[in-house]
Amino acid sequence: MKLALLVNEGPYQHQAADSALQFVKAAVAKGHEIFRVFFYHDGVNNGTRFAVPPQDDRNITVEWSKLAEEHKIDLVVCIAAAQRRGILDENEAKRQGKSGDNIAPGFRISGLGQLIEAGIQAERLVVFGD
Amino acid sequence: MSDAKKVMITVRKPPHGSIYVHEAIEVMFIVASFGLDLSVVFIDDGVLALKTGQDTKELGIKGFMASIGAFMDFEVTKVYVDRQSLEDRNMSEADLAFIGEDETTEQPVRPTILDSSAIAALMAEQQSLMAL
């Protein structure tokens, strides 16, 4: 089945991001196609490479990046939600006059149109929130 | 518009204390701007977002009441409210904010109150359902 995910919570504070990550791993293992994972609300905080969780705990962002690399999964962060919360890629950092970017490998920043497309193209849009 | 994809957005969170509703409204405007057949449903504490007379100015928060008043101007025209959620919060139709004006009568328009069975039937028709 062709699946898309909407992740509405950031890492660690709520379980939603962990659940989404585990869901993607399980779905891929079962042979399902993940059309896209779209991050909205605080979910955009999954996409910062500047978070440094304790070494004996999971690193959710690194796990997303690994999944993106290993299975070519499209991880898209909403630009409007990201700008509010200080998640920037190189282009946006330049455009906004900021000194650096923090987007993690495998993530890209784009608009809500990407969520709409995912909702229409996928057979199921699975929402992970609090 | 009849062959446009049907997309529904549900709002279930309370309007203040978090940004969920504010950002859900931003999604509504984008979906509507794509020319999709958008339905919006306010359920549970989400119905509180539609209560008239809310003003967040003193909190220093921009708020979204102006956006709700402009729903129809931005093609967000199918706006529904769950009857039970409304009754559970001692609200009635008169408590609901206007979402725009009827094009022909120029009368102000409120969201439409529906029973949960009617909402379920609408949900079943959708190609995409976004819980925000």
GROMACS .gro file of C-alpha atoms in nm:
model
  262
    1MET     CA    1   0.000   0.000   0.000
    2LYS     CA    2   0.113   0.356  -0.071
    3LEU     CA    3   0.125   0.542   0.262
    4ALA     CA    4   0.192   0.900   0.369
    5LEU     CA    5   0.252   1.025   0.721
    6LEU     CA    6   0.177   1.353   0.893
    7VAL     CA    7   0.383   1.409   1.209
    8ASN     CA    8   0.243   1.687   1.430
    9GLU     CA    9   0.466   1.663   1.738
   10GLY     CA   10   0.834   1.719   1.802
   11PRO     CA   11   1.074   1.454   1.931
   12TYR     CA   12   1.096   1.346   2.298
   13GLN     CA   13   0.817   1.562   2.450
   14HIS     CA   14   0.551   1.333   2.305
   15GLN     CA   15   0.567   0.977   2.178
   16ALA     CA   16   0.414   1.068   1.839
   17ALA     CA   17   0.751   1.108   1.663
   18ASP     CA   18   0.878   0.774   1.800
   19SER     CA   19   0.555   0.606   1.694
   20ALA     CA   20   0.581   0.754   1.344
   21LEU     CA   21   0.940   0.637   1.315
   22GLN     CA   22   0.853   0.283   1.426
   23PHE     CA   23   0.553   0.284   1.193
   24VAL     CA   24   0.770   0.372   0.894
   25LYS     CA   25   1.022   0.100   0.983
   26ALA     CA   26   0.746  -0.159   1.017
   27ALA     CA   27   0.569  -0.049   0.700
   28VAL     CA   28   0.890  -0.062   0.495
   29ALA     CA   29   0.972  -0.406   0.640
   30LYS     CA   30   0.629  -0.526   0.524
   31GLY     CA   31   0.695  -0.398   0.174
   32HIS     CA   32   0.470  -0.090   0.182
   33GLU     CA   33   0.566   0.225  -0.002
   34ILE     CA   34   0.610   0.545   0.199
   35PHE     CA   35   0.520   0.826  -0.039
   36ARG     CA   36   0.626   1.101   0.202
   37VAL     CA   37   0.655   1.197   0.569
   38PHE     CA   38   0.533   1.552   0.626
   39PHE     CA   39   0.624   1.739   0.945
   40TYR     CA   40   0.387   2.008   1.073
   41HIS     CA   41   0.324   2.199   1.398
   42ASP     CA   42   0.608   2.113   1.645
   43GLY     CA   43   0.675   1.810   1.425
   44VAL     CA   44   0.920   2.029   1.232
   45ASN     CA   45   1.156   1.999   1.530
   46ASN     CA   46   1.227   1.642   1.419
   47GLY     CA   47   1.433   1.801   1.143
   48THR     CA   48   1.701   1.990   1.337
   49ARG     CA   49   2.048   1.840   1.341
   50PHE     CA   50   2.140   2.062   1.638
   51ALA     CA   51   1.959   1.852   1.898
   52VAL     CA   52   2.199   1.650   2.115
   53PRO     CA   53   2.008   1.394   2.323
   54PRO     CA   54   2.202   1.191   2.584
   55GLN     CA   55   2.421   0.923   2.423
   56ASP     CA   56   2.246   0.636   2.598
   57ASP     CA   57   1.910   0.737   2.451
   58ARG     CA   58   1.776   0.725   2.096
   59ASN     CA   59   1.848   1.011   1.858
   60ILE     CA   60   1.521   1.052   1.671
   61THR     CA   61   1.650   1.294   1.409
   62VAL     CA   62   1.948   1.071   1.326
   63GLU     CA   63   1.708   0.776   1.291
   64TRP     CA   64   1.493   0.973   1.048
   65SER     CA   65   1.802   1.066   0.846
   66LYS     CA   66   1.912   0.701   0.835
   67LEU     CA   67   1.568   0.593   0.716
   68ALA     CA   68   1.572   0.860   0.447
   69GLU     CA   69   1.911   0.743   0.324
   70GLU     CA   70   1.847   0.369   0.340
   71HIS     CA   71   1.498   0.366   0.194
   72LYS     CA   72   1.489   0.693  -0.004
   73ILE     CA   73   1.207   0.829   0.210
   74ASP     CA   74   1.098   1.185   0.138
   75LEU     CA   75   1.104   1.382   0.466
   76VAL     CA   76   0.941   1.721   0.421
   77VAL     CA   77   0.927   1.998   0.680
   78CYS     CA   78   0.658   2.267   0.643
   79ILE     CA   79   0.828   2.598   0.569
   80ALA     CA   80   0.583   2.821   0.760
   81ALA     CA   81   0.588   2.601   1.071
   82ALA     CA   82   0.967   2.566   1.041
   83GLN     CA   83   1.035   2.938   1.018
   84ARG     CA   84   0.830   3.000   1.334
   85ARG     CA   85   1.042   2.746   1.520
   86GLY     CA   86   1.388   2.826   1.384
   87ILE     CA   87   1.434   2.533   1.146
   88LEU     CA   88   1.623   2.659   0.841
   89ASP     CA   89   1.801   2.513   0.542
   90GLU     CA   90   2.089   2.691   0.369
   91ASN     CA   91   1.868   2.882   0.126
   92GLU     CA   92   1.623   2.998   0.392
   93ALA     CA   93   1.903   3.100   0.628
   94LYS     CA   94   2.050   3.319   0.353
   95ARG     CA   95   1.712   3.459   0.256
   96GLN     CA   96   1.626   3.548   0.615
   97GLY     CA   97   1.971   3.684   0.694
   98LYS     CA   98   2.049   3.418   0.956
   99SER     CA   99   2.402   3.305   1.037
  100GLY     CA  100   2.352   2.935   0.979
  101ASP     CA  101   2.118   2.650   0.894
  102ASN     CA  102   2.022   2.348   1.103
  103ILE     CA  103   1.825   2.116   0.877
  104ALA     CA  104   1.927   1.752   0.924
  105PRO     CA  105   2.043   1.528   0.635
  106GLY     CA  106   1.756   1.372   0.442
  107PHE     CA  107   1.505   1.644   0.536
  108ARG     CA  108   1.392   1.916   0.300
  109ILE     CA  109   1.188   2.230   0.361
  110SER     CA  110   0.886   2.291   0.142
  111GLY     CA  111   0.527   2.416   0.146
  112LEU     CA  112   0.193   2.278   0.259
  113GLY     CA  113   0.122   2.181  -0.102
  114GLN     CA  114   0.346   1.882  -0.031
  115LEU     CA  115   0.109   1.769   0.245
  116ILE     CA  116  -0.191   1.811   0.017
  117GLU     CA  117  -0.021   1.612  -0.259
  118ALA     CA  118   0.070   1.339  -0.010
  119GLY     CA  119  -0.291   1.322   0.113
  120ILE     CA  120  -0.415   1.275  -0.241
  121GLN     CA  121  -0.144   1.050  -0.386
  122ALA     CA  122  -0.126   0.807  -0.095
  123GLU     CA  123  -0.392   0.548  -0.026
  124ARG     CA  124  -0.376   0.634   0.345
  125LEU     CA  125  -0.255   0.947   0.525
  126VAL     CA  126  -0.162   0.838   0.876
  127VAL     CA  127  -0.152   1.119   1.132
  128PHE     CA  128   0.074   1.107   1.438
  129GLY     CA  129  -0.010   1.365   1.704
  130ASP     CA  130  -0.069   1.409   2.072
  131MET     CA  131  -1.547   2.181  -0.895
  132SER     CA  132  -1.740   1.854  -0.897
  133ASP     CA  133  -1.434   1.651  -0.995
  134ALA     CA  134  -1.209   1.827  -0.742
  135LYS     CA  135  -1.049   1.602  -0.482
  136LYS     CA  136  -1.233   1.595  -0.152
  137VAL     CA  137  -1.020   1.691   0.147
  138MET     CA  138  -1.141   1.721   0.506
  139ILE     CA  139  -0.962   1.892   0.792
  140THR     CA  140  -1.074   1.815   1.148
  141VAL     CA  141  -1.005   2.051   1.438
  142ARG     CA  142  -1.040   1.895   1.783
  143LYS     CA  143  -0.806   2.099   2.003
  144PRO     CA  144  -0.903   2.403   2.212
  145PRO     CA  145  -0.828   2.743   2.053
  146HIS     CA  146  -0.592   2.888   2.312
  147GLY     CA  147  -0.292   2.758   2.504
  148SER     CA  148  -0.143   2.603   2.192
  149ILE     CA  149  -0.092   2.689   1.826
  150TYR     CA  150  -0.276   2.386   1.682
  151VAL     CA  151  -0.591   2.569   1.570
  152HIS     CA  152  -0.400   2.869   1.434
  153GLU     CA  153  -0.182   2.645   1.218
  154ALA     CA  154  -0.480   2.429   1.118
  155ILE     CA  155  -0.643   2.742   0.975
  156GLU     CA  156  -0.326   2.812   0.776
  157VAL     CA  157  -0.361   2.465   0.619
  158MET     CA  158  -0.729   2.535   0.539
  159PHE     CA  159  -0.641   2.847   0.340
  160ILE     CA  160  -0.370   2.664   0.145
  161VAL     CA  161  -0.595   2.364   0.068
  162ALA     CA  162  -0.872   2.598  -0.048
  163SER     CA  163  -0.626   2.794  -0.264
  164PHE     CA  164  -0.540   2.471  -0.447
  165GLY     CA  165  -0.901   2.453  -0.568
  166LEU     CA  166  -0.974   2.133  -0.379
  167ASP     CA  167  -1.320   2.045  -0.244
  168LEU     CA  168  -1.246   2.129   0.119
  169SER     CA  169  -1.465   2.048   0.419
  170VAL     CA  170  -1.370   2.161   0.767
  171VAL     CA  171  -1.514   2.008   1.083
  172PHE     CA  172  -1.482   2.144   1.436
  173ILE     CA  173  -1.526   1.871   1.698
  174ASP     CA  174  -1.466   1.833   2.075
  175ASP     CA  175  -1.285   2.138   2.222
  176GLY     CA  176  -1.229   2.252   1.864
  177VAL     CA  177  -1.579   2.405   1.865
  178LEU     CA  178  -1.457   2.664   2.117
  179ALA     CA  179  -1.244   2.817   1.840
  180LEU     CA  180  -1.565   2.935   1.672
  181LYS     CA  181  -1.710   3.114   1.976
  182THR     CA  182  -1.786   3.479   1.910
  183GLY     CA  183  -1.624   3.766   2.094
  184GLN     CA  184  -1.279   3.619   2.148
  185ASP     CA  185  -0.993   3.865   2.158
  186THR     CA  186  -0.629   3.771   2.222
  187LYS     CA  187  -0.490   4.124   2.190
  188GLU     CA  188  -0.423   4.162   2.562
  189LEU     CA  189  -0.219   3.842   2.551
  190GLY     CA  190   0.005   3.985   2.281
  191ILE     CA  191  -0.099   3.695   2.056
  192LYS     CA  192  -0.208   3.763   1.700
  193GLY     CA  193  -0.498   3.516   1.718
  194PHE     CA  194  -0.711   3.390   1.432
  195MET     CA  195  -1.059   3.535   1.480
  196ALA     CA  196  -1.012   3.761   1.177
  197SER     CA  197  -0.922   3.453   0.972
  198ILE     CA  198  -1.243   3.277   1.077
  199GLY     CA  199  -1.444   3.583   0.969
  200ALA     CA  200  -1.272   3.562   0.629
  201PHE     CA  201  -1.323   3.188   0.569
  202MET     CA  202  -1.568   3.235   0.283
  203ASP     CA  203  -1.356   3.506   0.118
  204PHE     CA  204  -1.076   3.248   0.100
  205GLU     CA  205  -1.303   2.971  -0.035
  206VAL     CA  206  -1.331   2.789   0.297
  207THR     CA  207  -1.708   2.755   0.261
  208LYS     CA  208  -1.796   2.407   0.392
  209VAL     CA  209  -1.752   2.462   0.763
  210TYR     CA  210  -1.924   2.216   0.996
  211VAL     CA  211  -1.963   2.188   1.372
  212ASP     CA  212  -2.042   1.873   1.568
  213ARG     CA  213  -2.377   1.921   1.744
  214GLN     CA  214  -2.292   1.706   2.047
  215SER     CA  215  -1.960   1.884   2.107
  216LEU     CA  216  -2.144   2.216   2.097
  217GLU     CA  217  -2.416   2.102   2.339
  218ASP     CA  218  -2.160   1.950   2.577
  219ARG     CA  219  -2.009   2.299   2.609
  220ASN     CA  220  -2.340   2.479   2.658
  221MET     CA  221  -2.308   2.645   2.320
  222SER     CA  222  -2.574   2.700   2.056
  223GLU     CA  223  -2.577   2.830   1.699
  224ALA     CA  224  -2.597   3.190   1.824
  225ASP     CA  225  -2.255   3.146   1.990
  226LEU     CA  226  -2.086   3.068   1.658
  227ALA     CA  227  -1.885   3.335   1.477
  228PHE     CA  228  -1.977   3.438   1.125
  229ILE     CA  229  -1.753   3.294   0.853
  230GLY     CA  230  -1.851   3.537   0.579
  231GLU     CA  231  -2.148   3.666   0.383
  232ASP     CA  232  -2.386   3.488   0.148
  233GLU     CA  233  -2.307   3.610  -0.205
  234THR     CA  234  -2.667   3.659  -0.310
  235THR     CA  235  -2.848   3.760   0.009
  236GLU     CA  236  -2.545   3.938   0.164
  237GLN     CA  237  -2.654   3.792   0.496
  238PRO     CA  238  -2.382   3.682   0.740
  239VAL     CA  239  -2.325   3.306   0.739
  240ARG     CA  240  -2.247   3.080   1.034
  241PRO     CA  241  -2.092   2.732   1.024
  242THR     CA  242  -2.338   2.445   0.974
  243ILE     CA  243  -2.421   2.228   1.274
  244LEU     CA  244  -2.430   1.855   1.196
  245ASP     CA  245  -2.503   1.535   1.388
  246SER     CA  246  -2.214   1.294   1.422
  247SER     CA  247  -2.381   1.051   1.180
  248ALA     CA  248  -2.385   1.321   0.909
  249ILE     CA  249  -2.018   1.402   0.983
  250ALA     CA  250  -1.932   1.032   0.959
  251ALA     CA  251  -2.106   1.016   0.619
  252LEU     CA  252  -1.908   1.320   0.500
  253MET     CA  253  -1.583   1.163   0.623
  254ALA     CA  254  -1.657   0.849   0.424
  255GLU     CA  255  -1.675   1.057   0.103
  256GLN     CA  256  -1.330   1.215   0.145
  257GLN     CA  257  -1.019   1.124  -0.050
  258SER     CA  258  -0.800   1.274   0.219
  259LEU     CA  259  -0.864   1.338   0.586
  260MET     CA  260  -0.624   1.556   0.783
  261ALA     CA  261  -0.645   1.560   1.163
  262LEU     CA  262  -0.474   1.876   1.283
   0.00000   0.00000   0.00000
